[in-house]
Tab-separated table of N, CA and C and ligand atoms in Angstrom:
chain	number	residue	atom	x	y	z
A	1	MET	N	11.832	9.267	15.101
A	1	MET	CA	11.706	8.998	13.664
A	1	MET	C	10.231	8.998	13.254
A	2	ALA	N	9.985	9.513	12.070
A	2	ALA	CA	8.605	9.550	11.564
A	2	ALA	C	8.067	8.127	11.419
A	3	GLU	N	6.748	8.009	11.508
A	3	GLU	CA	6.122	6.690	11.368
A	3	GLU	C	6.244	6.189	9.929
A	4	ARG	N	6.280	4.879	9.824
A	4	ARG	CA	6.502	4.229	8.554
A	4	ARG	C	5.307	3.330	8.220
A	5	THR	N	4.901	3.314	6.965
A	5	THR	CA	3.857	2.358	6.563
A	5	THR	C	4.215	1.708	5.239
A	6	PHE	N	3.581	0.563	4.973
A	6	PHE	CA	3.831	-0.182	3.736
A	6	PHE	C	2.608	-0.066	2.828
A	7	VAL	N	2.860	0.220	1.560
A	7	VAL	CA	1.782	0.323	0.575
A	7	VAL	C	2.102	-0.565	-0.615
A	8	LEU	N	1.089	-1.225	-1.128
A	8	LEU	CA	1.273	-2.056	-2.311
A	8	LEU	C	0.202	-1.673	-3.343
A	9	LEU	N	0.659	-1.290	-4.532
A	9	LEU	CA	-0.270	-1.017	-5.633
A	9	LEU	C	-0.490	-2.335	-6.352
A	10	LYS	N	-1.712	-2.813	-6.340
A	10	LYS	CA	-2.037	-4.151	-6.834
A	10	LYS	C	-1.976	-4.202	-8.368
A	11	PRO	N	-2.003	-5.421	-8.936
A	11	PRO	CA	-1.832	-5.552	-10.392
A	11	PRO	C	-2.795	-4.697	-11.219
A	12	ASP	N	-4.020	-4.503	-10.745
A	12	ASP	CA	-4.962	-3.669	-11.517
A	12	ASP	C	-4.495	-2.222	-11.565
A	13	ALA	N	-3.916	-1.719	-10.486
A	13	ALA	CA	-3.410	-0.340	-10.469
A	13	ALA	C	-2.292	-0.179	-11.497
A	14	VAL	N	-1.385	-1.164	-11.536
A	14	VAL	CA	-0.266	-1.105	-12.476
A	14	VAL	C	-0.791	-1.176	-13.908
A	15	GLN	N	-1.666	-2.151	-14.170
A	15	GLN	CA	-2.099	-2.379	-15.554
A	15	GLN	C	-3.106	-1.347	-16.036
A	16	ARG	N	-3.739	-0.634	-15.105
A	16	ARG	CA	-4.641	0.452	-15.506
A	16	ARG	C	-3.912	1.795	-15.602
A	17	GLY	N	-2.602	1.773	-15.386
A	17	GLY	CA	-1.820	3.007	-15.537
A	17	GLY	C	-2.027	4.002	-14.414
A	18	LEU	N	-2.257	3.483	-13.197
A	18	LEU	CA	-2.578	4.368	-12.064
A	18	LEU	C	-1.408	4.595	-11.103
A	19	ILE	N	-0.229	4.066	-11.435
A	19	ILE	CA	0.903	4.207	-10.504
A	19	ILE	C	1.154	5.688	-10.185
A	20	GLY	N	1.315	6.484	-11.218
A	20	GLY	CA	1.646	7.903	-11.024
A	20	GLY	C	0.570	8.646	-10.262
A	21	GLU	N	-0.673	8.417	-10.634
A	21	GLU	CA	-1.819	9.061	-9.969
A	21	GLU	C	-1.803	8.779	-8.458
A	22	ILE	N	-1.561	7.533	-8.102
A	22	ILE	CA	-1.631	7.157	-6.685
A	22	ILE	C	-0.402	7.656	-5.919
A	23	VAL	N	0.781	7.449	-6.487
A	23	VAL	CA	1.997	7.915	-5.803
A	23	VAL	C	1.934	9.428	-5.628
A	24	SER	N	1.407	10.103	-6.639
A	24	SER	CA	1.296	11.557	-6.590
A	24	SER	C	0.445	12.027	-5.407
A	25	ARG	N	-0.634	11.304	-5.127
A	25	ARG	CA	-1.474	11.683	-3.982
A	25	ARG	C	-0.684	11.638	-2.684
A	26	PHE	N	0.113	10.568	-2.523
A	26	PHE	CA	0.904	10.433	-1.297
A	26	PHE	C	1.973	11.521	-1.219
A	27	GLU	N	2.617	11.798	-2.343
A	27	GLU	CA	3.658	12.841	-2.366
A	27	GLU	C	3.067	14.198	-2.005
A	28	ARG	N	1.915	14.510	-2.603
A	28	ARG	CA	1.299	15.819	-2.359
A	28	ARG	C	0.843	15.955	-0.914
A	29	ARG	N	0.452	14.831	-0.309
A	29	ARG	CA	0.025	14.876	1.092
A	29	ARG	C	1.193	15.214	2.009
A	30	GLY	N	2.416	14.940	1.549
A	30	GLY	CA	3.597	15.226	2.367
A	30	GLY	C	4.316	13.987	2.851
A	31	LEU	N	3.834	12.823	2.388
A	31	LEU	CA	4.499	11.579	2.797
A	31	LEU	C	5.766	11.390	1.971
A	32	LYS	N	6.775	10.834	2.607
A	32	LYS	CA	8.056	10.621	1.946
A	32	LYS	C	8.187	9.173	1.485
A	33	VAL	N	8.495	8.998	0.206
A	33	VAL	CA	8.731	7.650	-0.331
A	33	VAL	C	10.163	7.269	0.038
A	34	THR	N	10.318	6.241	0.888
A	34	THR	CA	11.685	5.865	1.297
A	34	THR	C	12.127	4.524	0.705
A	35	ALA	N	11.213	3.850	0.011
A	35	ALA	CA	11.564	2.635	-0.740
A	35	ALA	C	10.456	2.422	-1.754
A	36	LEU	N	10.827	1.910	-2.934
A	36	LEU	CA	9.811	1.701	-3.970
A	36	LEU	C	10.347	0.737	-5.021
A	37	LYS	N	9.561	-0.278	-5.357
A	37	LYS	CA	9.972	-1.163	-6.448
A	37	LYS	C	8.800	-1.892	-7.087
A	38	LEU	N	9.022	-2.255	-8.356
A	38	LEU	CA	8.074	-3.072	-9.108
A	38	LEU	C	8.475	-4.521	-8.889
A	39	VAL	N	7.531	-5.341	-8.482
A	39	VAL	CA	7.872	-6.717	-8.113
A	39	VAL	C	6.692	-7.641	-8.411
A	40	ARG	N	6.979	-8.913	-8.626
A	40	ARG	CA	5.914	-9.888	-8.790
A	40	ARG	C	5.727	-10.634	-7.479
A	41	VAL	N	4.509	-10.854	-7.071
A	41	VAL	CA	4.232	-11.575	-5.830
A	41	VAL	C	4.090	-13.067	-6.157
A	42	SER	N	5.012	-13.861	-5.634
A	42	SER	CA	4.939	-15.312	-5.835
A	42	SER	C	3.820	-15.886	-4.966
A	43	ARG	N	3.448	-17.112	-5.252
A	43	ARG	CA	2.424	-17.782	-4.447
A	43	ARG	C	2.826	-17.791	-2.960
A	44	SER	N	4.087	-18.142	-2.685
A	44	SER	CA	4.491	-18.271	-1.277
A	44	SER	C	4.535	-16.904	-0.582
A	45	LEU	N	4.993	-15.879	-1.304
A	45	LEU	CA	4.972	-14.536	-0.713
A	45	LEU	C	3.523	-14.088	-0.487
A	46	GLY	N	2.660	-14.368	-1.458
A	46	GLY	CA	1.242	-14.017	-1.337
A	46	GLY	C	0.603	-14.655	-0.116
A	47	GLU	N	0.925	-15.921	0.098
A	47	GLU	CA	0.344	-16.639	1.242
A	47	GLU	C	0.827	-16.080	2.573
A	48	THR	N	2.113	-15.719	2.626
A	48	THR	CA	2.655	-15.140	3.856
A	48	THR	C	2.054	-13.759	4.103
A	49	TYR	N	2.024	-12.988	3.050
A	49	TYR	CA	1.536	-11.605	3.110
A	49	TYR	C	0.079	-11.558	3.577
A	50	TYR	N	-0.760	-12.453	3.027
A	50	TYR	CA	-2.175	-12.488	3.376
A	50	TYR	C	-2.517	-13.651	4.314
A	51	ALA	N	-1.559	-14.050	5.148
A	51	ALA	CA	-1.750	-15.201	6.043
A	51	ALA	C	-3.017	-15.078	6.890
A	52	GLU	N	-3.354	-13.845	7.304
A	52	GLU	CA	-4.527	-13.646	8.172
A	52	GLU	C	-5.833	-14.050	7.487
A	53	HIS	N	-5.817	-14.154	6.141
A	53	HIS	CA	-7.046	-14.483	5.417
A	53	HIS	C	-7.104	-15.933	4.934
A	54	LYS	N	-6.069	-16.715	5.286
A	54	LYS	CA	-6.032	-18.106	4.847
A	54	LYS	C	-7.264	-18.848	5.366
A	55	GLY	N	-7.906	-19.637	4.494
A	55	GLY	CA	-9.100	-20.384	4.897
A	55	GLY	C	-10.392	-19.652	4.601
A	56	LYS	N	-10.325	-18.349	4.332
A	56	LYS	CA	-11.555	-17.604	4.032
A	56	LYS	C	-11.976	-17.855	2.584
A	57	SER	N	-13.241	-17.616	2.315
A	57	SER	CA	-13.802	-17.935	0.987
A	57	SER	C	-13.101	-17.167	-0.128
A	58	PHE	N	-12.632	-15.971	0.169
A	58	PHE	CA	-12.035	-15.150	-0.883
A	58	PHE	C	-10.527	-15.327	-0.994
A	59	PHE	N	-9.959	-16.281	-0.222
A	59	PHE	CA	-8.490	-16.417	-0.211
A	59	PHE	C	-7.924	-16.786	-1.586
A	60	GLU	N	-8.492	-17.792	-2.240
A	60	GLU	CA	-7.964	-18.222	-3.550
A	60	GLU	C	-8.093	-17.131	-4.613
A	61	PRO	N	-9.269	-16.508	-4.753
A	61	PRO	CA	-9.349	-15.374	-5.688
A	61	PRO	C	-8.343	-14.266	-5.360
A	62	LEU	N	-8.128	-14.054	-4.063
A	62	LEU	CA	-7.178	-13.019	-3.639
A	62	LEU	C	-5.751	-13.379	-4.067
A	63	MET	N	-5.394	-14.659	-3.932
A	63	MET	CA	-4.064	-15.131	-4.361
A	63	MET	C	-3.891	-14.936	-5.873
A	64	ALA	N	-4.931	-15.295	-6.632
A	64	ALA	CA	-4.866	-15.167	-8.091
A	64	ALA	C	-4.724	-13.695	-8.491
A	65	TYR	N	-5.472	-12.859	-7.819
A	65	TYR	CA	-5.462	-11.405	-8.093
A	65	TYR	C	-4.077	-10.820	-7.828
A	66	ILE	N	-3.532	-11.095	-6.659
A	66	ILE	CA	-2.286	-10.436	-6.246
A	66	ILE	C	-1.086	-10.929	-7.071
A	67	ALA	N	-1.230	-12.130	-7.645
A	67	ALA	CA	-0.134	-12.703	-8.448
A	67	ALA	C	-0.360	-12.500	-9.946
A	68	ALA	N	-1.399	-11.765	-10.312
A	68	ALA	CA	-1.788	-11.658	-11.730
A	68	ALA	C	-0.862	-10.783	-12.568
A	69	GLY	N	0.033	-10.042	-11.921
A	69	GLY	CA	0.939	-9.172	-12.659
A	69	GLY	C	1.809	-8.423	-11.680
A	70	PRO	N	2.719	-7.594	-12.194
A	70	PRO	CA	3.588	-6.849	-11.295
A	70	PRO	C	2.798	-5.939	-10.350
A	71	VAL	N	3.345	-5.751	-9.170
A	71	VAL	CA	2.788	-4.809	-8.193
A	71	VAL	C	3.875	-3.798	-7.856
A	72	VAL	N	3.469	-2.676	-7.301
A	72	VAL	CA	4.445	-1.702	-6.813
A	72	VAL	C	4.421	-1.738	-5.291
A	73	ALA	N	5.571	-2.064	-4.710
A	73	ALA	CA	5.688	-2.070	-3.244
A	73	ALA	C	6.409	-0.802	-2.836
A	74	MET	N	5.937	-0.169	-1.780
A	74	MET	CA	6.627	1.046	-1.325
A	74	MET	C	6.512	1.241	0.178
A	75	VAL	N	7.444	2.023	0.684
A	75	VAL	CA	7.420	2.415	2.084
A	75	VAL	C	7.237	3.924	2.131
A	76	LEU	N	6.277	4.368	2.944
A	76	LEU	CA	6.007	5.795	3.084
A	76	LEU	C	6.250	6.207	4.522
A	77	GLU	N	6.839	7.385	4.690
A	77	GLU	CA	7.136	7.887	6.024
A	77	GLU	C	6.493	9.236	6.250
A	78	GLY	N	6.027	9.452	7.455
A	78	GLY	CA	5.473	10.754	7.822
A	78	GLY	C	4.735	10.643	9.145
A	79	GLU	N	4.362	11.793	9.695
A	79	GLU	CA	3.601	11.827	10.950
A	79	GLU	C	2.302	11.040	10.782
A	80	GLY	N	2.104	10.066	11.634
A	80	GLY	CA	0.863	9.282	11.606
A	80	GLY	C	0.628	8.569	10.285
A	81	ALA	N	1.704	8.167	9.616
A	81	ALA	CA	1.605	7.617	8.255
A	81	ALA	C	0.624	6.450	8.132
A	82	VAL	N	0.592	5.556	9.110
A	82	VAL	CA	-0.274	4.374	9.006
A	82	VAL	C	-1.746	4.801	8.887
A	83	ALA	N	-2.195	5.622	9.806
A	83	ALA	CA	-3.610	6.029	9.813
A	83	ALA	C	-3.930	6.954	8.646
A	84	VAL	N	-3.025	7.855	8.329
A	84	VAL	CA	-3.256	8.798	7.228
A	84	VAL	C	-3.431	8.041	5.913
A	85	VAL	N	-2.558	7.071	5.673
A	85	VAL	CA	-2.628	6.304	4.418
A	85	VAL	C	-3.902	5.466	4.373
A	86	ARG	N	-4.283	4.842	5.493
A	86	ARG	CA	-5.533	4.053	5.512
A	86	ARG	C	-6.728	4.947	5.170
A	87	LYS	N	-6.726	6.159	5.713
A	87	LYS	CA	-7.815	7.098	5.418
A	87	LYS	C	-7.835	7.486	3.950
A	88	MET	N	-6.646	7.733	3.410
A	88	MET	CA	-6.563	8.116	2.000
A	88	MET	C	-7.005	6.969	1.092
A	89	ILE	N	-6.771	5.728	1.522
A	89	ILE	CA	-7.142	4.559	0.713
A	89	ILE	C	-8.656	4.348	0.719
A	90	GLY	N	-9.282	4.496	1.859
A	90	GLY	CA	-10.734	4.302	1.950
A	90	GLY	C	-11.116	2.878	2.304
A	91	LYS	N	-12.413	2.642	2.376
A	91	LYS	CA	-12.927	1.350	2.839
A	91	LYS	C	-12.512	0.197	1.925
A	92	THR	N	-12.402	-1.006	2.534
A	92	THR	CA	-11.967	-2.211	1.808
A	92	THR	C	-12.819	-2.457	0.570
A	93	ASN	N	-14.125	-2.359	0.730
A	93	ASN	CA	-15.017	-2.520	-0.422
A	93	ASN	C	-15.117	-1.181	-1.152
A	94	SER	N	-14.523	-1.145	-2.322
A	94	SER	CA	-14.474	0.111	-3.081
A	94	SER	C	-15.861	0.710	-3.291
A	95	ALA	N	-16.883	-0.149	-3.344
A	95	ALA	CA	-18.249	0.334	-3.553
A	95	ALA	C	-18.715	1.215	-2.395
A	96	ASP	N	-18.142	1.002	-1.207
A	96	ASP	CA	-18.513	1.795	-0.021
A	96	ASP	C	-17.512	2.910	0.274
A	97	ALA	N	-16.425	2.947	-0.472
A	97	ALA	CA	-15.363	3.924	-0.177
A	97	ALA	C	-15.816	5.325	-0.572
A	98	ASP	N	-15.513	6.276	0.294
A	98	ASP	CA	-15.941	7.660	0.053
A	98	ASP	C	-15.222	8.266	-1.149
A	99	PRO	N	-15.936	9.082	-1.929
A	99	PRO	CA	-15.268	9.860	-2.966
A	99	PRO	C	-14.154	10.690	-2.326
A	100	GLY	N	-13.063	10.850	-3.034
A	100	GLY	CA	-11.920	11.557	-2.459
A	100	GLY	C	-10.869	10.586	-1.969
A	101	THR	N	-11.296	9.355	-1.649
A	101	THR	CA	-10.322	8.331	-1.285
A	101	THR	C	-9.848	7.633	-2.563
A	102	ILE	N	-8.732	6.924	-2.448
A	102	ILE	CA	-8.171	6.260	-3.628
A	102	ILE	C	-9.152	5.226	-4.171
A	103	ARG	N	-9.666	4.360	-3.292
A	103	ARG	CA	-10.631	3.366	-3.758
A	103	ARG	C	-11.931	4.029	-4.199
A	104	GLY	N	-12.342	5.063	-3.496
A	104	GLY	CA	-13.588	5.760	-3.822
A	104	GLY	C	-13.526	6.516	-5.137
A	105	ASP	N	-12.333	6.838	-5.571
A	105	ASP	CA	-12.171	7.551	-6.844
A	105	ASP	C	-11.768	6.628	-7.991
A	106	LEU	N	-11.088	5.514	-7.665
A	106	LEU	CA	-10.441	4.742	-8.729
A	106	LEU	C	-10.895	3.294	-8.835
A	107	ALA	N	-11.795	2.850	-7.969
A	107	ALA	CA	-12.175	1.435	-7.989
A	107	ALA	C	-13.665	1.260	-7.722
A	108	LEU	N	-14.175	0.073	-8.053
A	108	LEU	CA	-15.617	-0.177	-7.936
A	108	LEU	C	-15.981	-1.342	-7.026
A	109	THR	N	-15.080	-2.314	-6.872
A	109	THR	CA	-15.452	-3.546	-6.157
A	109	THR	C	-14.422	-3.908	-5.095
A	110	ILE	N	-14.786	-4.886	-4.238
A	110	ILE	CA	-13.879	-5.324	-3.175
A	110	ILE	C	-12.750	-6.180	-3.744
A	111	GLY	N	-13.057	-6.913	-4.800
A	111	GLY	CA	-12.071	-7.847	-5.359
A	111	GLY	C	-11.063	-7.217	-6.296
A	112	ARG	N	-11.235	-5.952	-6.610
A	112	ARG	CA	-10.291	-5.211	-7.461
A	112	ARG	C	-10.153	-3.811	-6.868
A	113	ASN	N	-9.556	-3.778	-5.672
A	113	ASN	CA	-9.553	-2.508	-4.937
A	113	ASN	C	-8.220	-1.756	-4.975
A	114	VAL	N	-7.443	-2.050	-5.976
A	114	VAL	CA	-6.226	-1.327	-6.440
A	114	VAL	C	-5.046	-1.139	-5.474
A	115	ILE	N	-5.282	-1.201	-4.179
A	115	ILE	CA	-4.196	-0.819	-3.267
A	115	ILE	C	-4.334	-1.487	-1.908
A	116	HIS	N	-3.199	-1.695	-1.280
A	116	HIS	CA	-3.142	-2.173	0.099
A	116	HIS	C	-2.348	-1.170	0.924
A	117	GLY	N	-2.754	-0.953	2.155
A	117	GLY	CA	-1.956	-0.164	3.100
A	117	GLY	C	-1.993	-0.848	4.455
A	118	SER	N	-0.877	-0.840	5.160
A	118	SER	CA	-0.808	-1.504	6.470
A	118	SER	C	-1.876	-0.970	7.418
A	119	ASP	N	-2.436	-1.880	8.245
A	119	ASP	CA	-3.493	-1.461	9.170
A	119	ASP	C	-2.982	-1.100	10.561
A	120	SER	N	-1.679	-1.287	10.811
A	120	SER	CA	-1.109	-0.915	12.115
A	120	SER	C	0.402	-0.799	11.959
A	121	ALA	N	1.052	-0.234	12.958
A	121	ALA	CA	2.510	-0.112	12.915
A	121	ALA	C	3.167	-1.490	12.919
A	122	ASP	N	2.556	-2.435	13.645
A	122	ASP	CA	3.103	-3.801	13.669
A	122	ASP	C	2.987	-4.474	12.304
A	123	SER	N	1.816	-4.335	11.661
A	123	SER	CA	1.650	-4.890	10.311
A	123	SER	C	2.650	-4.251	9.359
A	124	ALA	N	2.839	-2.957	9.499
A	124	ALA	CA	3.769	-2.241	8.612
A	124	ALA	C	5.165	-2.850	8.724
A	125	LYS	N	5.586	-3.083	9.941
A	125	LYS	CA	6.912	-3.648	10.179
A	125	LYS	C	7.052	-5.009	9.486
A	126	ARG	N	6.037	-5.829	9.666
A	126	ARG	CA	6.028	-7.173	9.086
A	126	ARG	C	6.033	-7.097	7.558
A	127	GLU	N	5.198	-6.242	7.001
A	127	GLU	CA	5.048	-6.161	5.547
A	127	GLU	C	6.269	-5.530	4.882
A	128	VAL	N	6.833	-4.520	5.504
A	128	VAL	CA	8.066	-3.915	4.959
A	128	VAL	C	9.142	-4.988	4.865
A	129	ALA	N	9.274	-5.796	5.917
A	129	ALA	CA	10.318	-6.832	5.947
A	129	ALA	C	10.077	-7.925	4.908
A	130	LEU	N	8.811	-8.141	4.530
A	130	LEU	CA	8.506	-9.147	3.502
A	130	LEU	C	8.972	-8.706	2.119
A	131	PHE	N	8.949	-7.410	1.866
A	131	PHE	CA	9.231	-6.907	0.518
A	131	PHE	C	10.583	-6.214	0.370
A	132	PHE	N	11.177	-5.764	1.464
A	132	PHE	CA	12.416	-4.998	1.352
A	132	PHE	C	13.482	-5.479	2.323
A	133	ARG	N	14.734	-5.443	1.841
A	133	ARG	CA	15.865	-5.623	2.741
A	133	ARG	C	16.082	-4.294	3.459
A	134	PRO	N	16.665	-4.320	4.654
A	134	PRO	CA	16.857	-3.067	5.388
A	134	PRO	C	17.617	-2.005	4.571
A	135	ASP	N	18.602	-2.444	3.765
A	135	ASP	CA	19.403	-1.459	3.016
A	135	ASP	C	18.648	-0.879	1.811
A	136	GLU	N	17.447	-1.364	1.541
A	136	GLU	CA	16.645	-0.792	0.447
A	136	GLU	C	15.792	0.392	0.909
A	137	LEU	N	15.758	0.638	2.214
A	137	LEU	CA	15.071	1.812	2.745
A	137	LEU	C	16.074	2.955	2.824
A	138	LEU	N	15.785	4.027	2.100
A	138	LEU	CA	16.755	5.113	1.984
A	138	LEU	C	16.318	6.329	2.789
A	139	SER	N	17.322	7.028	3.268
A	139	SER	CA	17.074	8.181	4.109
A	139	SER	C	17.485	9.460	3.374
A	140	TYR	N	16.567	10.424	3.316
A	140	TYR	CA	16.877	11.710	2.672
A	140	TYR	C	15.863	12.740	3.159
A	141	ALA	N	16.137	14.012	2.872
A	141	ALA	CA	15.218	15.066	3.297
A	141	ALA	C	14.390	15.554	2.118
A	142	ARG	N	13.093	15.737	2.331
A	142	ARG	CA	12.274	16.425	1.333
A	142	ARG	C	12.523	17.914	1.484
A	143	ILE	N	12.479	18.637	0.379
A	143	ILE	CA	12.788	20.070	0.428
A	143	ILE	C	11.711	20.836	1.210
A	144	ASP	N	10.489	20.283	1.290
A	144	ASP	CA	9.385	20.966	1.992
A	144	ASP	C	9.210	20.483	3.431
A	145	GLU	N	10.165	19.711	3.908
A	145	GLU	CA	10.009	19.075	5.220
A	145	GLU	C	9.723	20.057	6.354
A	146	THR	N	10.371	21.229	6.327
A	146	THR	CA	10.186	22.187	7.420
A	146	THR	C	8.773	22.767	7.426
A	147	TRP	N	8.046	22.644	6.316
A	147	TRP	CA	6.685	23.173	6.242
A	147	TRP	C	5.610	22.105	6.446
A	148	LEU	N	6.028	20.873	6.695
A	148	LEU	CA	5.055	19.800	6.851
A	148	LEU	C	4.647	19.591	8.303
A	149	ARG	N	5.376	20.210	9.220
A	149	ARG	CA	4.987	20.162	10.631
A	149	ARG	C	5.395	21.457	11.291
A	150	GLU	N	4.816	21.700	12.472
A	150	GLU	CA	5.121	22.955	13.180
A	150	GLU	C	6.535	22.946	13.717
B	1	DAT	P1	-7.819	-4.019	3.506
B	1	DAT	O1	-7.196	-4.283	2.156
B	1	DAT	O2	-8.766	-2.853	3.440
B	1	DAT	O3	-6.835	-3.927	4.634
B	1	DAT	P2	-8.436	-6.690	4.501
B	1	DAT	O4	-7.058	-6.727	5.087
B	1	DAT	O5	-9.572	-7.008	5.400
B	1	DAT	O6	-8.761	-5.283	3.814
B	1	DAT	O7	-8.507	-7.718	3.282
B	1	DAT	C1	-7.421	-7.853	2.397
B	1	DAT	C2	-7.955	-7.966	0.986
B	1	DAT	O8	-8.736	-9.155	0.860
B	1	DAT	C3	-8.888	-6.828	0.581
B	1	DAT	O9	-8.185	-5.701	0.093
B	1	DAT	C4	-9.749	-7.472	-0.453
B	1	DAT	C5	-9.861	-8.905	0.029
B	1	DAT	N1	-11.076	-9.112	0.828
B	1	DAT	C6	-11.269	-8.827	2.134
B	1	DAT	N2	-12.493	-9.125	2.541
B	1	DAT	C7	-13.117	-9.652	1.448
B	1	DAT	C8	-14.421	-10.166	1.213
B	1	DAT	N3	-15.332	-10.224	2.175
B	1	DAT	N4	-14.709	-10.601	-0.055
B	1	DAT	C9	-13.779	-10.566	-1.032
B	1	DAT	N5	-12.534	-10.083	-0.868
B	1	DAT	C10	-12.208	-9.629	0.343
B	2	MG	MG1	-5.564	-5.381	5.470
């Protein structure tokens, strides 16, 4: 089975009207959207989701940011999806992100960096389970699938 990763478009992406722009990049790259929904991140979900950052100086601002409005949660599938998506997203601090990356093209700062992508297959598994029930992941073929790999 193709590798799976979790992506979250943060409240700034939604409110700046960037959902289509960002999803389009993933679609054009050849990644398959197998789950997608607009959802609000509660305080408790936010804390679980960002548990690794609890206690850090930016934790409270991060909680406020992620809960500030609806987010788009999605699951993307494809060869090497975790690493490919991280590369497409760019560096955590948007100010250092290369042009051509999502953060490098669409964001300016670390605290408003528009998107999250899983950093490993294990994180992806954990994050997918936080936002989706197993039956919300759908299986289908893209019409260009035979041309996306040898
Ligand atoms: P990434 O989102 O690139 O995986 P991360 O997991 O290290 O980065 O951090 C999660 C989010 O927390 C990140 O998107 C923005 C925020 N963050 C991380 N480090 C920060 C810092 N030093 N100052 C402010 N916000 C930070
Ligand atoms: Mg991370």
